[in-house]
CSV table of C-alpha atoms in Angstrom, one decimal:
chain,number,residue,atom,x,y,z
A,1,MET,CA,-52.3,17.3,-51.3
A,2,GLU,CA,-52.9,14.1,-53.2
A,3,SER,CA,-51.8,14.3,-56.8
A,4,CYS,CA,-54.6,13.7,-59.2
A,5,LEU,CA,-53.1,15.5,-62.1
A,6,ALA,CA,-49.6,14.4,-63.4
A,7,ARG,CA,-47.0,17.1,-62.6
A,8,GLY,CA,-45.5,17.1,-66.0
A,9,GLN,CA,-44.3,20.5,-67.2
A,10,TRP,CA,-47.2,22.5,-65.7
A,11,ALA,CA,-46.3,25.9,-64.2
A,12,ALA,CA,-46.3,25.3,-60.5
A,13,GLU,CA,-49.3,27.4,-59.6
A,14,ASN,CA,-51.3,26.0,-62.6
A,15,TRP,CA,-50.8,22.4,-61.4
A,16,THR,CA,-51.7,23.3,-57.8
A,17,ARG,CA,-54.8,25.3,-58.7
A,18,LEU,CA,-56.1,22.8,-61.2
A,19,THR,CA,-55.6,19.9,-58.8
A,20,GLU,CA,-57.4,21.7,-56.0
A,21,MET,CA,-60.3,22.7,-58.3
A,22,ILE,CA,-60.7,19.1,-59.6
A,23,GLN,CA,-60.7,17.6,-56.2
A,24,ARG,CA,-63.1,20.2,-54.8
A,25,ASN,CA,-65.6,19.7,-57.6
A,26,ALA,CA,-65.3,16.0,-58.1
A,27,PHE,CA,-68.5,14.0,-59.0
A,28,GLN,CA,-70.8,17.1,-58.7
A,29,GLY,CA,-72.1,17.2,-62.2
A,30,ARG,CA,-69.7,19.9,-63.4
A,31,TYR,CA,-68.1,20.2,-66.8
A,32,ALA,CA,-65.2,21.9,-68.6
A,33,CYS,CA,-64.9,23.4,-72.1
A,34,PHE,CA,-61.8,23.3,-74.2
A,35,ASP,CA,-60.8,25.0,-77.4
A,36,PHE,CA,-58.9,22.6,-79.8
A,37,ASP,CA,-56.5,24.5,-82.0
A,38,ASP,CA,-53.4,25.8,-80.1
A,39,THR,CA,-55.0,24.8,-76.8
A,40,THR,CA,-55.5,21.0,-76.9
A,41,SER,CA,-53.0,20.9,-79.7
A,42,VAL,CA,-50.0,23.1,-80.5
A,43,HIS,CA,-50.5,24.5,-84.0
A,44,ALA,CA,-53.9,24.1,-85.4
A,45,VAL,CA,-55.6,21.0,-86.7
A,46,ASP,CA,-57.6,23.1,-89.3
A,47,HIS,CA,-54.2,24.4,-90.6
A,48,ALA,CA,-53.0,20.8,-90.7
A,49,LEU,CA,-56.0,19.7,-92.8
A,50,PHE,CA,-55.7,22.7,-95.1
A,51,ALA,CA,-52.0,22.0,-95.7
A,52,TYR,CA,-52.7,18.3,-96.2
A,53,GLN,CA,-55.4,19.1,-98.8
A,54,ILE,CA,-53.0,21.3,-100.7
A,55,HIS,CA,-50.0,18.9,-100.4
A,56,ARG,CA,-52.1,15.9,-101.6
A,57,LEU,CA,-54.5,17.9,-103.7
A,58,ARG,CA,-57.3,16.3,-101.9
A,59,PHE,CA,-60.3,18.2,-103.1
A,60,ALA,CA,-63.7,17.0,-104.4
A,61,MET,CA,-64.6,20.1,-106.4
A,62,GLU,CA,-64.6,20.9,-110.1
A,63,PRO,CA,-63.0,24.3,-111.0
A,64,THR,CA,-66.4,26.1,-110.9
A,65,LYS,CA,-67.0,24.9,-107.4
A,66,MET,CA,-63.5,25.9,-106.4
A,67,ARG,CA,-64.2,29.5,-107.4
A,68,GLU,CA,-67.5,29.3,-105.4
A,69,ALA,CA,-65.6,28.2,-102.3
A,70,LEU,CA,-62.8,30.8,-102.7
A,71,THR,CA,-65.3,33.6,-102.9
A,72,MET,CA,-67.9,32.4,-100.5
A,73,GLY,CA,-68.8,35.3,-98.1
A,74,LEU,CA,-66.3,37.7,-99.6
A,75,ASP,CA,-68.6,40.6,-100.4
A,76,ASP,CA,-65.8,42.9,-101.8
A,77,LEU,CA,-63.4,41.3,-104.3
A,78,ASP,CA,-61.7,44.7,-104.7
A,79,ARG,CA,-60.6,44.7,-101.1
A,80,VAL,CA,-56.8,44.7,-100.6
A,81,LEU,CA,-55.7,41.6,-98.7
A,82,GLY,CA,-52.1,42.5,-98.3
A,83,TYR,CA,-48.9,43.2,-100.3
A,84,ASN,CA,-46.7,41.1,-102.6
A,85,GLU,CA,-42.9,40.9,-102.5
A,86,GLU,CA,-42.7,44.1,-104.5
A,87,LYS,CA,-44.9,45.9,-101.9
A,88,ARG,CA,-47.8,46.2,-104.4
A,89,PRO,CA,-51.3,45.7,-103.1
A,90,VAL,CA,-52.9,42.3,-103.7
A,91,ARG,CA,-56.7,42.5,-104.2
A,92,CYS,CA,-59.0,39.7,-103.3
A,93,GLY,CA,-60.3,39.2,-106.9
A,94,ASP,CA,-56.8,39.0,-108.3
A,95,ILE,CA,-55.6,36.2,-106.1
A,96,VAL,CA,-58.9,34.4,-106.7
A,97,ARG,CA,-58.3,34.6,-110.4
A,98,ASP,CA,-54.7,33.2,-110.0
A,99,LEU,CA,-55.9,30.4,-107.8
A,100,CYS,CA,-58.7,29.4,-110.2
A,101,TRP,CA,-56.3,29.5,-113.1
A,102,ASP,CA,-53.8,27.2,-111.3
A,103,TYR,CA,-56.6,24.8,-110.1
A,104,ASN,CA,-58.1,24.5,-113.5
A,105,ILE,CA,-54.7,23.4,-114.9
A,106,LEU,CA,-54.2,20.9,-112.1
A,107,TRP,CA,-57.8,19.6,-112.5
A,108,ARG,CA,-57.4,19.1,-116.2
A,109,SER,CA,-54.1,17.3,-115.8
A,110,LYS,CA,-55.9,14.9,-113.3
A,111,ALA,CA,-53.5,15.9,-110.5
A,112,VAL,CA,-56.4,16.7,-108.2
A,113,GLY,CA,-57.3,13.5,-106.4
A,114,ALA,CA,-54.3,11.6,-107.8
A,115,ARG,CA,-52.4,9.0,-105.7
A,116,ASP,CA,-49.6,10.5,-103.6
A,117,GLU,CA,-46.9,8.7,-105.5
A,118,GLU,CA,-48.1,10.4,-108.7
A,119,LEU,CA,-47.9,13.9,-107.2
A,120,SER,CA,-44.1,14.2,-106.7
A,121,PRO,CA,-43.5,15.6,-110.2
A,122,VAL,CA,-46.7,17.7,-110.0
A,123,ARG,CA,-45.4,19.5,-106.9
A,124,GLN,CA,-42.4,20.8,-109.0
A,125,THR,CA,-44.6,22.4,-111.6
A,126,PRO,CA,-45.1,26.2,-111.5
A,127,GLU,CA,-48.9,25.8,-111.4
A,128,TYR,CA,-48.7,23.7,-108.2
A,129,ARG,CA,-46.1,25.9,-106.5
A,130,ASP,CA,-48.1,29.0,-107.4
A,131,PHE,CA,-51.3,27.4,-106.1
A,132,ALA,CA,-49.8,26.2,-102.8
A,133,ALA,CA,-48.1,29.5,-101.9
A,134,LYS,CA,-51.0,31.8,-102.8
A,135,PHE,CA,-53.6,29.5,-101.2
A,136,HIS,CA,-51.8,29.5,-97.9
A,137,TRP,CA,-51.2,33.3,-98.2
A,138,MET,CA,-54.8,34.0,-98.9
A,139,ARG,CA,-56.0,32.0,-95.8
A,140,GLY,CA,-53.8,34.1,-93.5
A,141,ALA,CA,-54.7,37.4,-95.2
A,142,LEU,CA,-58.4,37.0,-94.9
A,143,ASP,CA,-58.1,37.0,-91.1
A,144,ASP,CA,-56.9,40.6,-91.3
A,145,ALA,CA,-59.0,41.9,-94.1
A,146,PHE,CA,-62.5,40.5,-93.4
A,147,PRO,CA,-64.6,40.0,-90.2
A,148,MET,CA,-64.3,36.8,-88.3
A,149,GLU,CA,-67.8,35.7,-89.4
A,150,THR,CA,-66.3,35.6,-92.9
A,151,ALA,CA,-62.8,34.4,-92.3
A,152,TYR,CA,-63.5,31.6,-89.8
A,153,PRO,CA,-65.8,29.4,-91.8
A,154,TRP,CA,-63.9,30.0,-95.1
A,155,CYS,CA,-61.8,26.8,-94.8
A,156,ILE,CA,-64.8,24.5,-94.3
A,157,TYR,CA,-66.0,25.3,-97.8
A,158,PHE,CA,-63.0,23.4,-99.3
A,159,LEU,CA,-64.5,20.2,-97.9
A,160,SER,CA,-67.4,20.6,-100.4
A,161,GLY,CA,-68.1,17.4,-102.2
A,162,PHE,CA,-67.0,15.1,-99.4
A,163,THR,CA,-69.3,13.3,-97.0
A,164,PRO,CA,-68.8,13.6,-93.2
A,165,GLU,CA,-67.3,10.1,-93.1
A,166,GLU,CA,-64.8,11.1,-95.9
A,167,VAL,CA,-63.9,14.3,-94.0
A,168,ARG,CA,-63.3,12.3,-90.8
A,169,ARG,CA,-61.1,9.9,-92.7
A,170,LEU,CA,-59.3,12.8,-94.4
A,171,GLY,CA,-58.8,14.4,-91.0
A,172,ARG,CA,-57.2,11.3,-89.6
A,173,GLU,CA,-54.8,11.1,-92.5
A,174,ALA,CA,-54.0,14.8,-92.1
A,175,ILE,CA,-53.3,14.5,-88.4
A,176,ALA,CA,-51.2,11.4,-88.8
A,177,TRP,CA,-49.2,13.3,-91.5
A,178,ALA,CA,-48.9,16.4,-89.3
A,179,ILE,CA,-47.5,14.6,-86.3
A,180,GLU,CA,-44.8,12.7,-88.2
A,181,ALA,CA,-41.3,13.2,-86.9
A,182,GLY,CA,-39.7,16.3,-88.3
A,183,ARG,CA,-42.9,17.8,-89.5
A,184,TYR,CA,-43.4,20.3,-86.7
A,185,GLY,CA,-42.0,23.8,-87.3
A,186,THR,CA,-42.3,26.6,-89.9
A,187,VAL,CA,-41.7,26.8,-93.6
A,188,THR,CA,-41.6,29.7,-96.1
A,189,LEU,CA,-43.6,29.2,-99.3
A,190,CYS,CA,-43.1,31.5,-102.3
A,191,SER,CA,-44.9,31.5,-105.6
A,192,PRO,CA,-42.6,31.3,-108.7
A,193,ALA,CA,-41.0,34.5,-109.7
A,194,ASP,CA,-41.6,33.6,-113.4
A,195,ARG,CA,-45.3,33.1,-112.8
A,196,PRO,CA,-46.5,36.4,-111.3
A,197,GLY,CA,-50.1,36.2,-112.4
A,198,MET,CA,-52.4,39.0,-111.3
A,199,THR,CA,-50.9,39.3,-107.9
A,200,GLY,CA,-47.2,39.3,-108.5
A,201,ARG,CA,-44.9,37.1,-106.4
A,202,ILE,CA,-46.1,36.2,-102.9
A,203,CYS,CA,-44.3,34.6,-100.0
A,204,THR,CA,-45.7,33.4,-96.7
A,205,LEU,CA,-44.4,31.9,-93.5
A,206,GLU,CA,-46.5,28.9,-92.5
A,207,GLU,CA,-46.6,26.7,-89.4
A,208,THR,CA,-46.2,23.0,-90.1
A,209,GLY,CA,-47.0,19.9,-88.2
A,210,LEU,CA,-48.8,19.4,-84.9
A,211,THR,CA,-48.1,18.3,-81.3
A,212,PHE,CA,-50.4,17.2,-78.6
A,213,PRO,CA,-48.9,18.1,-75.2
A,214,ALA,CA,-49.1,15.2,-72.8
A,215,GLU,CA,-50.2,17.6,-70.0
A,216,MET,CA,-53.4,18.5,-71.9
A,217,GLN,CA,-54.2,14.8,-72.6
A,218,ASP,CA,-53.7,14.0,-69.0
A,219,LEU,CA,-56.0,16.9,-68.0
A,220,TYR,CA,-58.8,15.5,-70.1
A,221,ARG,CA,-58.4,12.1,-68.5
A,222,THR,CA,-58.2,13.4,-65.0
A,223,LEU,CA,-61.3,15.5,-65.3
A,224,GLN,CA,-63.2,12.4,-66.5
A,225,ASP,CA,-61.7,10.3,-63.7
A,226,TYR,CA,-63.1,12.8,-61.2
A,227,GLY,CA,-66.6,13.0,-62.8
A,228,ILE,CA,-66.1,16.4,-64.5
A,229,THR,CA,-67.2,16.2,-68.2
A,230,PRO,CA,-65.0,17.7,-70.9
A,231,TYR,CA,-66.5,19.3,-74.0
A,232,LEU,CA,-64.8,20.6,-77.1
A,233,VAL,CA,-66.0,23.9,-78.6
A,234,SER,CA,-63.8,24.6,-81.6
A,235,ALA,CA,-63.8,26.8,-84.7
A,236,SER,CA,-62.3,24.0,-86.8
A,237,PRO,CA,-64.5,21.7,-88.9
A,238,ALA,CA,-66.6,19.4,-86.7
A,239,GLU,CA,-65.5,16.0,-88.3
A,240,LEU,CA,-61.9,17.1,-88.1
A,241,VAL,CA,-62.1,17.8,-84.4
A,242,ARG,CA,-63.8,14.4,-83.9
A,243,ALA,CA,-60.9,12.8,-85.8
A,244,GLY,CA,-58.4,14.7,-83.6
A,245,SER,CA,-60.2,13.7,-80.4
A,246,GLU,CA,-60.2,10.1,-81.4
A,247,GLN,CA,-56.6,10.1,-82.5
A,248,MET,CA,-55.5,11.6,-79.2
A,249,GLY,CA,-57.7,9.2,-77.2
A,250,LEU,CA,-59.4,12.1,-75.3
A,251,GLY,CA,-62.5,10.1,-74.6
A,252,VAL,CA,-64.8,12.9,-75.7
A,253,PRO,CA,-67.9,11.4,-77.4
A,254,PRO,CA,-69.1,13.0,-80.7
A,255,GLU,CA,-72.1,14.5,-79.0
A,256,HIS,CA,-69.8,16.5,-76.7
A,257,ILE,CA,-68.0,18.1,-79.6
A,258,PHE,CA,-69.3,21.4,-81.0
A,259,ALA,CA,-67.4,22.8,-84.0
A,260,MET,CA,-68.0,24.4,-87.4
A,261,GLN,CA,-70.7,22.7,-89.5
A,262,ALA,CA,-71.2,23.0,-93.3
A,263,GLN,CA,-74.6,22.3,-94.9
A,264,ARG,CA,-75.1,19.1,-96.9
A,265,ASP,CA,-76.9,18.4,-100.1
A,266,PRO,CA,-79.6,15.7,-100.5
A,267,ALA,CA,-76.8,13.1,-101.1
A,268,GLY,CA,-75.2,13.9,-97.8
A,269,ARG,CA,-72.2,15.8,-99.3
A,270,TYR,CA,-71.0,19.1,-97.9
A,271,ILE,CA,-71.7,22.3,-99.8
A,272,CYS,CA,-70.4,25.9,-99.6
A,273,ALA,CA,-72.7,27.1,-96.9
A,274,TYR,CA,-72.6,27.2,-93.1
A,275,ASP,CA,-75.2,25.1,-91.4
A,276,TYR,CA,-77.0,27.5,-89.1
A,277,GLY,CA,-79.9,25.1,-89.0
A,278,TRP,CA,-77.9,22.2,-87.5
A,279,ARG,CA,-79.7,21.1,-84.3
A,280,ASN,CA,-82.4,23.7,-85.0
A,281,GLY,CA,-80.2,26.8,-84.6
A,282,TYR,CA,-76.4,26.7,-84.5
A,283,ALA,CA,-74.0,29.6,-84.1
A,284,GLN,CA,-70.6,29.8,-85.7
A,285,THR,CA,-68.4,28.3,-82.9
A,286,PHE,CA,-66.0,31.2,-82.2
A,287,GLY,CA,-66.2,34.3,-80.0
A,288,PRO,CA,-69.8,34.9,-78.8
A,289,GLY,CA,-71.0,31.8,-80.7
A,290,LYS,CA,-69.0,29.6,-78.4
A,291,SER,CA,-71.0,30.9,-75.4
A,292,GLN,CA,-74.3,30.6,-77.4
A,293,VAL,CA,-73.5,27.0,-78.1
A,294,ILE,CA,-72.7,26.3,-74.4
A,295,ALA,CA,-75.9,28.1,-73.2
A,296,ARG,CA,-78.1,26.3,-75.7
A,297,PHE,CA,-76.7,22.8,-75.8
A,298,ILE,CA,-74.4,22.1,-72.9
A,299,ALA,CA,-75.5,24.1,-69.8
A,300,PRO,CA,-79.0,22.6,-69.8
A,301,LEU,CA,-77.4,19.2,-69.3
A,302,HIS,CA,-75.8,20.5,-66.1
A,303,GLY,CA,-78.6,22.3,-64.3
A,304,GLY,CA,-78.1,25.5,-66.4
A,305,ARG,CA,-74.7,26.2,-64.9
A,306,GLY,CA,-71.7,27.5,-66.9
A,307,PRO,CA,-68.5,25.5,-67.2
A,308,LEU,CA,-66.2,25.0,-64.2
A,309,LEU,CA,-63.1,25.4,-66.3
A,310,VAL,CA,-62.5,26.9,-69.7
A,311,CYS,CA,-59.2,26.4,-71.7
A,312,GLY,CA,-58.3,28.6,-74.6
A,313,ASP,CA,-55.5,30.4,-76.4
A,314,ALA,CA,-57.0,33.4,-78.2
A,315,GLU,CA,-59.5,36.3,-78.2
A,316,SER,CA,-62.2,34.0,-79.8
A,317,ASP,CA,-62.2,31.9,-76.6
A,318,MET,CA,-62.7,34.8,-74.1
A,319,ASN,CA,-66.5,34.9,-74.3
A,320,MET,CA,-66.9,31.3,-73.1
A,321,MET,CA,-64.1,31.8,-70.6
A,322,THR,CA,-65.6,34.9,-68.9
A,323,ASP,CA,-69.4,34.8,-69.5
A,324,TRP,CA,-70.0,32.7,-66.4
A,325,MET,CA,-67.3,34.0,-64.2
A,326,GLU,CA,-69.2,36.8,-62.4
A,327,ARG,CA,-71.9,34.4,-61.2
A,328,GLY,CA,-69.2,32.0,-59.9
A,329,ASP,CA,-69.8,29.1,-62.2
A,330,THR,CA,-66.4,29.3,-64.0
A,331,GLU,CA,-63.7,29.1,-61.4
A,332,LEU,CA,-60.6,29.1,-63.7
A,333,GLY,CA,-59.7,30.2,-67.2
A,334,LEU,CA,-56.5,28.4,-68.5
A,335,LEU,CA,-54.7,30.6,-71.0
A,336,ILE,CA,-52.1,28.9,-73.3
A,337,ASN,CA,-49.4,31.4,-73.9
A,338,HIS,CA,-48.8,31.8,-77.6
A,339,LEU,CA,-47.6,35.4,-77.1
A,340,ARG,CA,-50.7,36.9,-78.8
A,341,SER,CA,-50.7,40.5,-80.0
A,342,PRO,CA,-52.7,42.8,-77.8
A,343,ASN,CA,-54.0,44.6,-80.8
A,344,ARG,CA,-55.7,41.5,-82.1
A,345,HIS,CA,-56.3,39.8,-78.8
A,346,PRO,CA,-57.0,42.6,-76.3
A,347,ARG,CA,-59.1,40.7,-73.7
A,348,PHE,CA,-56.9,37.6,-73.9
A,349,CYS,CA,-53.8,39.7,-73.3
A,350,LYS,CA,-55.4,41.6,-70.5
A,351,ALA,CA,-56.3,38.3,-68.8
A,352,ALA,CA,-52.8,37.0,-69.3
A,353,ARG,CA,-51.4,40.0,-67.6
A,354,GLU,CA,-53.8,39.6,-64.8
A,355,ALA,CA,-52.6,36.0,-64.4
A,356,ALA,CA,-49.0,37.1,-64.2
A,357,ALA,CA,-49.7,39.9,-61.8
A,358,ARG,CA,-52.2,38.3,-59.5
A,359,PRO,CA,-51.4,34.7,-58.4
A,360,GLY,CA,-54.5,33.0,-57.1
A,361,GLY,CA,-56.8,34.9,-59.4
A,362,ARG,CA,-59.3,33.9,-62.1
A,363,PHE,CA,-56.8,33.1,-64.8
A,364,LEU,CA,-53.9,30.7,-65.2
A,365,LEU,CA,-51.1,31.4,-67.8
A,366,GLN,CA,-49.3,28.3,-69.2
A,367,GLY,CA,-46.0,28.7,-71.0
A,368,LEU,CA,-44.8,26.8,-74.1
A,369,ASP,CA,-41.6,26.0,-75.9
A,370,LYS,CA,-42.8,26.8,-79.4
A,371,ARG,CA,-39.7,25.4,-80.9
A,372,THR,CA,-40.8,21.9,-79.9
A,373,GLY,CA,-44.6,22.3,-79.2
A,374,THR,CA,-44.3,21.3,-75.6
A,375,PHE,CA,-45.2,22.8,-72.2
A,376,ARG,CA,-42.7,24.6,-70.0
A,377,PRO,CA,-42.9,24.7,-66.2
A,378,THR,CA,-43.4,28.5,-66.2
A,379,GLN,CA,-45.8,31.1,-67.6
A,380,ALA,CA,-43.2,32.4,-70.1
A,381,THR,CA,-43.1,31.1,-73.7
A,382,ILE,CA,-40.0,30.6,-76.0
A,383,PRO,CA,-41.0,31.6,-79.5
A,384,GLU,CA,-40.2,29.5,-82.6
A,385,HIS,CA,-37.1,31.3,-83.6
A,386,SER,CA,-35.6,32.3,-80.3
A,387,LYS,CA,-33.9,31.0,-77.2
A,388,ARG,CA,-35.2,33.7,-74.9
A,389,PRO,CA,-38.4,33.1,-73.0
A,390,GLN,CA,-41.0,35.9,-73.2
A,391,MET,CA,-44.0,36.6,-71.0
A,392,PHE,CA,-45.9,38.7,-73.5
A,393,PHE,CA,-45.8,39.8,-77.2
A,394,GLU,CA,-42.8,41.9,-78.0
A,395,GLY,CA,-43.4,43.3,-81.5
């Protein structure tokens, strides 16, 4: 078989099946859909942007707008988000109050928006350390405490006050920062013990940095070389995904990128609201919304057919991966193995087990070395803090 796809570190069956599929469907008007975070990249670009905004205090919001962003969509501020280091419950309203207090001090001291060289002493202050740890913690806690429709768009609200061009530039800066040597890994952030605030002391383990596996970049290029059009359908902010695509040289034009969109004010600046009216009716781009976007905006460009290939890493990718399988449009679903929990990702884990048990089936499972953010030539993944490969979640 002629090699159209670089062998790289693909699992053997994955490389063979993808190569055969590409050659068999070349120049027939077909297309493929990719998730971005933890699929095209390892670690998430939206996490990288969020971390960069906190590290550089790159916000364009006054304190009242920060409170609006923090609480947008949160219909129950008494809801328990998790527990502090003393095992006491942390309520949503309490952490919002702490974050608003910290941000107000940082804003009044003109640290928000300051040049990076001016921020080194600021990062040592208790207000900044409290803000950084609790902001990161809240982001992760919302995923467990609120529905996806609330938690997924939450991060785009902190882009309020920026124009799309400014967000794209901010995204390029964040990605360049995230891919710096030594940035990839994990870090523990703790709020200061002597600044408990309403929540008490909070600690959180956060992923840092990004990698872009060469195999995924080559897959995009190979599909294009063989006349199969790649599209990005992502739950990250749209301008950030465009910046990531440009930075990786994926060759995906902006009109082929579908991601989370915030509304804009008359001056063209983002506000704290999701833009359901974009393109005259736009779903949130995760879960069922990914399929809705494909059906409305992408499939009509390809004779109404579903995607030939779908690549994803989580439960929120399963609708677009499976909705066109039964009718034969989607030949393969490529699953990137991040050892997802079956409780939170039941369909994804079921598909991963099918890939492991039934070679030649509908799904392909690709292993990673999570310590380095690279592919492994097997289905099994090595977790961040281990040397032992695992096929599935063990916890």
